[in-house]
JSON list of C-alpha atoms in Angstrom, two decimals:
[
{"chain": "A", "resi": 23, "resn": "MET", "atom": "CA", "xyz": [174.79, -79.90, 62.29]},
{"chain": "A", "resi": 24, "resn": "GLU", "atom": "CA", "xyz": [174.52, -83.71, 62.41]},
{"chain": "A", "resi": 25, "resn": "ASP", "atom": "CA", "xyz": [176.78, -83.83, 65.49]},
{"chain": "A", "resi": 26, "resn": "ASP", "atom": "CA", "xyz": [174.24, -81.83, 67.53]},
{"chain": "A", "resi": 27, "resn": "PHE", "atom": "CA", "xyz": [171.41, -84.31, 66.92]},
{"chain": "A", "resi": 28, "resn": "LYS", "atom": "CA", "xyz": [170.27, -86.43, 69.87]},
{"chain": "A", "resi": 29, "resn": "HIS", "atom": "CA", "xyz": [168.16, -89.52, 69.13]},
{"chain": "A", "resi": 30, "resn": "LEU", "atom": "CA", "xyz": [166.72, -89.53, 72.65]},
{"chain": "A", "resi": 31, "resn": "VAL", "atom": "CA", "xyz": [166.02, -86.37, 74.62]},
{"chain": "A", "resi": 32, "resn": "ARG", "atom": "CA", "xyz": [165.29, -86.64, 78.35]},
{"chain": "A", "resi": 33, "resn": "ILE", "atom": "CA", "xyz": [162.62, -84.21, 79.48]},
{"chain": "A", "resi": 34, "resn": "SER", "atom": "CA", "xyz": [161.11, -84.42, 82.97]},
{"chain": "A", "resi": 35, "resn": "ARG", "atom": "CA", "xyz": [162.00, -88.09, 83.66]},
{"chain": "A", "resi": 36, "resn": "LYS", "atom": "CA", "xyz": [160.81, -89.17, 80.19]},
{"chain": "A", "resi": 37, "resn": "ASP", "atom": "CA", "xyz": [162.84, -90.10, 77.10]},
{"chain": "A", "resi": 38, "resn": "VAL", "atom": "CA", "xyz": [161.30, -88.73, 73.92]},
{"chain": "A", "resi": 39, "resn": "ASP", "atom": "CA", "xyz": [162.18, -89.61, 70.34]},
{"chain": "A", "resi": 40, "resn": "GLY", "atom": "CA", "xyz": [164.53, -87.04, 68.79]},
{"chain": "A", "resi": 41, "resn": "ASN", "atom": "CA", "xyz": [163.05, -87.48, 65.31]},
{"chain": "A", "resi": 42, "resn": "LYS", "atom": "CA", "xyz": [159.65, -86.09, 66.34]},
{"chain": "A", "resi": 43, "resn": "THR", "atom": "CA", "xyz": [158.72, -82.44, 66.10]},
{"chain": "A", "resi": 44, "resn": "ILE", "atom": "CA", "xyz": [158.87, -80.45, 69.33]},
{"chain": "A", "resi": 45, "resn": "GLU", "atom": "CA", "xyz": [155.11, -80.13, 69.31]},
{"chain": "A", "resi": 46, "resn": "GLN", "atom": "CA", "xyz": [154.55, -83.91, 69.06]},
{"chain": "A", "resi": 47, "resn": "ALA", "atom": "CA", "xyz": [157.43, -84.94, 71.32]},
{"chain": "A", "resi": 48, "resn": "LEU", "atom": "CA", "xyz": [156.16, -82.92, 74.27]},
{"chain": "A", "resi": 49, "resn": "THR", "atom": "CA", "xyz": [152.83, -84.74, 74.07]},
{"chain": "A", "resi": 50, "resn": "ASP", "atom": "CA", "xyz": [154.67, -88.00, 74.85]},
{"chain": "A", "resi": 51, "resn": "ILE", "atom": "CA", "xyz": [155.03, -86.71, 78.42]},
{"chain": "A", "resi": 52, "resn": "LYS", "atom": "CA", "xyz": [152.02, -87.85, 80.43]},
{"chain": "A", "resi": 53, "resn": "GLY", "atom": "CA", "xyz": [150.00, -84.82, 81.46]},
{"chain": "A", "resi": 54, "resn": "VAL", "atom": "CA", "xyz": [151.00, -82.67, 78.46]},
{"chain": "A", "resi": 55, "resn": "GLY", "atom": "CA", "xyz": [148.48, -82.38, 75.64]},
{"chain": "A", "resi": 56, "resn": "ILE", "atom": "CA", "xyz": [148.73, -80.78, 72.24]},
{"chain": "A", "resi": 57, "resn": "SER", "atom": "CA", "xyz": [147.42, -77.38, 73.34]},
{"chain": "A", "resi": 58, "resn": "LEU", "atom": "CA", "xyz": [149.83, -77.14, 76.28]},
{"chain": "A", "resi": 59, "resn": "SER", "atom": "CA", "xyz": [152.64, -78.29, 74.00]},
{"chain": "A", "resi": 60, "resn": "LYS", "atom": "CA", "xyz": [151.92, -75.50, 71.53]},
{"chain": "A", "resi": 61, "resn": "THR", "atom": "CA", "xyz": [151.67, -72.96, 74.33]},
{"chain": "A", "resi": 62, "resn": "LEU", "atom": "CA", "xyz": [155.04, -74.04, 75.74]},
{"chain": "A", "resi": 63, "resn": "CYS", "atom": "CA", "xyz": [156.67, -73.66, 72.34]},
{"chain": "A", "resi": 64, "resn": "ARG", "atom": "CA", "xyz": [155.17, -70.22, 71.82]},
{"chain": "A", "resi": 65, "resn": "THR", "atom": "CA", "xyz": [156.23, -69.12, 75.31]},
{"chain": "A", "resi": 66, "resn": "LEU", "atom": "CA", "xyz": [159.83, -70.19, 74.63]},
{"chain": "A", "resi": 67, "resn": "ASP", "atom": "CA", "xyz": [159.85, -68.97, 71.01]},
{"chain": "A", "resi": 68, "resn": "LEU", "atom": "CA", "xyz": [160.63, -72.45, 69.65]},
{"chain": "A", "resi": 69, "resn": "ASP", "atom": "CA", "xyz": [159.74, -73.60, 66.15]},
{"chain": "A", "resi": 70, "resn": "LEU", "atom": "CA", "xyz": [156.85, -76.07, 66.40]},
{"chain": "A", "resi": 71, "resn": "LYS", "atom": "CA", "xyz": [157.89, -78.02, 63.33]},
{"chain": "A", "resi": 72, "resn": "SER", "atom": "CA", "xyz": [161.59, -78.45, 64.07]},
{"chain": "A", "resi": 73, "resn": "GLN", "atom": "CA", "xyz": [162.88, -81.76, 65.41]},
{"chain": "A", "resi": 74, "resn": "ILE", "atom": "CA", "xyz": [163.42, -82.02, 69.14]},
{"chain": "A", "resi": 75, "resn": "GLY", "atom": "CA", "xyz": [166.73, -83.81, 68.58]},
{"chain": "A", "resi": 76, "resn": "TYR", "atom": "CA", "xyz": [168.31, -80.52, 67.52]},
{"chain": "A", "resi": 77, "resn": "ILE", "atom": "CA", "xyz": [167.10, -78.56, 70.56]},
{"chain": "A", "resi": 78, "resn": "ALA", "atom": "CA", "xyz": [169.73, -77.03, 72.86]},
{"chain": "A", "resi": 79, "resn": "ASP", "atom": "CA", "xyz": [170.23, -78.27, 76.42]},
{"chain": "A", "resi": 80, "resn": "GLU", "atom": "CA", "xyz": [169.30, -74.82, 77.77]},
{"chain": "A", "resi": 81, "resn": "ASP", "atom": "CA", "xyz": [165.92, -75.06, 76.03]},
{"chain": "A", "resi": 82, "resn": "VAL", "atom": "CA", "xyz": [165.32, -78.50, 77.56]},
{"chain": "A", "resi": 83, "resn": "LEU", "atom": "CA", "xyz": [165.98, -77.03, 81.00]},
{"chain": "A", "resi": 84, "resn": "ARG", "atom": "CA", "xyz": [163.58, -74.15, 80.26]},
{"chain": "A", "resi": 85, "resn": "ILE", "atom": "CA", "xyz": [160.88, -76.63, 79.16]},
{"chain": "A", "resi": 86, "resn": "GLU", "atom": "CA", "xyz": [161.33, -78.60, 82.40]},
{"chain": "A", "resi": 87, "resn": "GLU", "atom": "CA", "xyz": [161.12, -75.37, 84.40]},
{"chain": "A", "resi": 88, "resn": "ILE", "atom": "CA", "xyz": [157.84, -74.41, 82.73]},
{"chain": "A", "resi": 89, "resn": "LEU", "atom": "CA", "xyz": [156.42, -77.89, 83.31]},
{"chain": "A", "resi": 90, "resn": "GLU", "atom": "CA", "xyz": [157.26, -77.63, 87.02]},
{"chain": "A", "resi": 91, "resn": "ASN", "atom": "CA", "xyz": [155.55, -74.28, 87.49]},
{"chain": "A", "resi": 92, "resn": "PRO", "atom": "CA", "xyz": [153.53, -73.15, 84.46]},
{"chain": "A", "resi": 93, "resn": "GLN", "atom": "CA", "xyz": [151.73, -70.30, 86.25]},
{"chain": "A", "resi": 94, "resn": "LYS", "atom": "CA", "xyz": [155.02, -68.50, 86.76]},
{"chain": "A", "resi": 95, "resn": "PHE", "atom": "CA", "xyz": [155.27, -68.23, 82.96]},
{"chain": "A", "resi": 96, "resn": "ASP", "atom": "CA", "xyz": [151.71, -66.91, 82.46]},
{"chain": "A", "resi": 97, "resn": "ILE", "atom": "CA", "xyz": [150.22, -70.20, 81.23]},
{"chain": "A", "resi": 98, "resn": "PRO", "atom": "CA", "xyz": [146.45, -69.77, 81.66]},
{"chain": "A", "resi": 99, "resn": "THR", "atom": "CA", "xyz": [144.85, -71.52, 84.62]},
{"chain": "A", "resi": 100, "resn": "TRP", "atom": "CA", "xyz": [142.33, -73.36, 82.44]},
{"chain": "A", "resi": 101, "resn": "MET", "atom": "CA", "xyz": [145.19, -75.29, 80.79]},
{"chain": "A", "resi": 102, "resn": "LEU", "atom": "CA", "xyz": [146.32, -76.87, 84.06]},
{"chain": "A", "resi": 103, "resn": "ASN", "atom": "CA", "xyz": [145.20, -80.42, 84.80]},
{"chain": "A", "resi": 104, "resn": "ARG", "atom": "CA", "xyz": [144.70, -80.06, 88.58]},
{"chain": "A", "resi": 105, "resn": "ARG", "atom": "CA", "xyz": [142.77, -76.90, 89.37]},
{"chain": "A", "resi": 106, "resn": "GLU", "atom": "CA", "xyz": [141.82, -76.24, 93.00]},
{"chain": "A", "resi": 107, "resn": "ASP", "atom": "CA", "xyz": [143.58, -79.26, 94.44]},
{"chain": "A", "resi": 108, "resn": "TYR", "atom": "CA", "xyz": [141.57, -81.16, 97.06]},
{"chain": "A", "resi": 109, "resn": "GLU", "atom": "CA", "xyz": [144.19, -80.92, 99.79]},
{"chain": "A", "resi": 110, "resn": "THR", "atom": "CA", "xyz": [145.80, -77.52, 99.18]},
{"chain": "A", "resi": 111, "resn": "GLY", "atom": "CA", "xyz": [143.25, -75.61, 97.09]},
{"chain": "A", "resi": 112, "resn": "ASP", "atom": "CA", "xyz": [146.01, -74.47, 94.72]},
{"chain": "A", "resi": 113, "resn": "ASP", "atom": "CA", "xyz": [146.06, -74.73, 90.94]},
{"chain": "A", "resi": 114, "resn": "LEU", "atom": "CA", "xyz": [148.66, -77.33, 89.92]},
{"chain": "A", "resi": 115, "resn": "HIS", "atom": "CA", "xyz": [149.87, -79.06, 86.80]},
{"chain": "A", "resi": 116, "resn": "LEU", "atom": "CA", "xyz": [151.04, -82.62, 87.39]},
{"chain": "A", "resi": 117, "resn": "ILE", "atom": "CA", "xyz": [153.03, -84.83, 85.01]},
{"chain": "A", "resi": 118, "resn": "GLU", "atom": "CA", "xyz": [154.16, -88.46, 84.82]},
{"chain": "A", "resi": 119, "resn": "SER", "atom": "CA", "xyz": [154.20, -90.40, 88.13]},
{"chain": "A", "resi": 120, "resn": "ASP", "atom": "CA", "xyz": [152.86, -87.47, 90.18]},
{"chain": "A", "resi": 121, "resn": "LEU", "atom": "CA", "xyz": [149.72, -87.51, 88.03]},
{"chain": "A", "resi": 122, "resn": "ASP", "atom": "CA", "xyz": [149.31, -91.28, 88.45]},
{"chain": "A", "resi": 123, "resn": "MET", "atom": "CA", "xyz": [149.73, -91.16, 92.21]},
{"chain": "A", "resi": 124, "resn": "THR", "atom": "CA", "xyz": [147.30, -88.28, 92.64]},
{"chain": "A", "resi": 125, "resn": "LEU", "atom": "CA", "xyz": [144.66, -90.02, 90.50]},
{"chain": "A", "resi": 126, "resn": "ARG", "atom": "CA", "xyz": [145.07, -93.21, 92.53]},
{"chain": "A", "resi": 127, "resn": "ASP", "atom": "CA", "xyz": [144.76, -91.24, 95.79]},
{"chain": "A", "resi": 128, "resn": "ASP", "atom": "CA", "xyz": [141.59, -89.53, 94.52]},
{"chain": "A", "resi": 129, "resn": "LEU", "atom": "CA", "xyz": [140.00, -92.86, 93.59]},
{"chain": "A", "resi": 130, "resn": "ASN", "atom": "CA", "xyz": [140.93, -94.39, 96.95]},
{"chain": "A", "resi": 131, "resn": "ARG", "atom": "CA", "xyz": [139.48, -91.38, 98.77]},
{"chain": "A", "resi": 132, "resn": "MET", "atom": "CA", "xyz": [136.19, -91.74, 96.84]},
{"chain": "A", "resi": 133, "resn": "LYS", "atom": "CA", "xyz": [136.07, -95.47, 97.59]},
{"chain": "A", "resi": 134, "resn": "LYS", "atom": "CA", "xyz": [136.84, -94.89, 101.26]},
{"chain": "A", "resi": 135, "resn": "THR", "atom": "CA", "xyz": [134.08, -92.28, 101.67]},
{"chain": "A", "resi": 136, "resn": "ARG", "atom": "CA", "xyz": [131.69, -94.59, 99.76]},
{"chain": "A", "resi": 137, "resn": "SER", "atom": "CA", "xyz": [130.63, -91.83, 97.38]},
{"chain": "A", "resi": 138, "resn": "TYR", "atom": "CA", "xyz": [128.57, -92.68, 94.32]},
{"chain": "A", "resi": 139, "resn": "LYS", "atom": "CA", "xyz": [131.57, -92.39, 92.02]},
{"chain": "A", "resi": 140, "resn": "GLY", "atom": "CA", "xyz": [133.69, -94.44, 94.41]},
{"chain": "A", "resi": 141, "resn": "ARG", "atom": "CA", "xyz": [131.18, -97.27, 94.51]},
{"chain": "A", "resi": 142, "resn": "ARG", "atom": "CA", "xyz": [130.87, -97.28, 90.72]},
{"chain": "A", "resi": 143, "resn": "HIS", "atom": "CA", "xyz": [134.67, -97.47, 90.41]},
{"chain": "A", "resi": 144, "resn": "GLU", "atom": "CA", "xyz": [134.80, -100.38, 92.85]},
{"chain": "A", "resi": 145, "resn": "VAL", "atom": "CA", "xyz": [132.28, -102.45, 90.90]},
{"chain": "A", "resi": 146, "resn": "GLY", "atom": "CA", "xyz": [133.71, -101.52, 87.48]},
{"chain": "A", "resi": 147, "resn": "LEU", "atom": "CA", "xyz": [130.58, -99.79, 86.18]},
{"chain": "A", "resi": 148, "resn": "PRO", "atom": "CA", "xyz": [130.50, -96.49, 84.26]},
{"chain": "A", "resi": 149, "resn": "VAL", "atom": "CA", "xyz": [130.84, -93.49, 86.53]},
{"chain": "A", "resi": 150, "resn": "ARG", "atom": "CA", "xyz": [129.52, -90.59, 84.48]},
{"chain": "A", "resi": 151, "resn": "GLY", "atom": "CA", "xyz": [125.89, -91.54, 83.88]},
{"chain": "A", "resi": 152, "resn": "GLN", "atom": "CA", "xyz": [126.12, -93.63, 80.73]},
{"chain": "A", "resi": 153, "resn": "ARG", "atom": "CA", "xyz": [123.40, -96.15, 80.03]},
{"chain": "A", "resi": 154, "resn": "THR", "atom": "CA", "xyz": [124.22, -99.74, 80.90]},
{"chain": "A", "resi": 155, "resn": "LYS", "atom": "CA", "xyz": [121.44, -101.75, 79.24]},
{"chain": "A", "resi": 156, "resn": "SER", "atom": "CA", "xyz": [123.44, -102.65, 76.17]},
{"chain": "A", "resi": 157, "resn": "THR", "atom": "CA", "xyz": [126.98, -101.44, 76.82]},
{"chain": "A", "resi": 158, "resn": "PHE", "atom": "CA", "xyz": [129.64, -102.19, 79.42]},
{"chain": "A", "resi": 159, "resn": "ARG", "atom": "CA", "xyz": [128.87, -105.90, 79.25]},
{"chain": "A", "resi": 160, "resn": "HIS", "atom": "CA", "xyz": [131.81, -108.18, 79.87]},
{"chain": "A", "resi": 161, "resn": "SER", "atom": "CA", "xyz": [130.78, -111.69, 78.91]},
{"chain": "A", "resi": 162, "resn": "SER", "atom": "CA", "xyz": [127.49, -112.08, 77.08]},
{"chain": "A", "resi": 163, "resn": "SER", "atom": "CA", "xyz": [126.08, -110.06, 74.22]},
{"chain": "A", "resi": 164, "resn": "VAL", "atom": "CA", "xyz": [122.70, -108.37, 73.94]},
{"chain": "A", "resi": 165, "resn": "GLY", "atom": "CA", "xyz": [119.83, -110.44, 72.57]},
{"chain": "A", "resi": 166, "resn": "VAL", "atom": "CA", "xyz": [117.86, -113.57, 73.18]},
{"chain": "A", "resi": 167, "resn": "LYS", "atom": "CA", "xyz": [119.65, -116.87, 73.68]},
{"chain": "A", "resi": 168, "resn": "ARG", "atom": "CA", "xyz": [118.30, -119.72, 71.63]},
{"chain": "A", "resi": 169, "resn": "GLY", "atom": "CA", "xyz": [117.38, -122.77, 73.60]},
{"chain": "A", "resi": 170, "resn": "ARG", "atom": "CA", "xyz": [117.62, -126.25, 72.10]}
]
């Protein structure tokens, strides 16, 4: 049994620690949260609490296949992180570098079109309507400066 243990398991271009549970190890992959991790394990009939170092190579390939196309395995649409993609209109789930590149492209598109969110991103201010009187300050604190 000890011979089958792998200290590092490579899943979708990411090395995960073999000592972690399957549920926690899958969340190390960028774009996979705890709920998607649990759903993947239930879809593949894997034990959530077993260590990922003991998982078979066939199961790793099945996990990668589900991460590439989760809709093919009846993962609900609301669990995907890129619904109704801007360019294609399809529901996608992106992980790792694909997620980073798409986010960067979205921000650049907003900045280029000079949308409200794009302008707020450019200046480094909050984008989603938070108040800015006392938060998001970079150098000085709130209050009255004493003069001498």
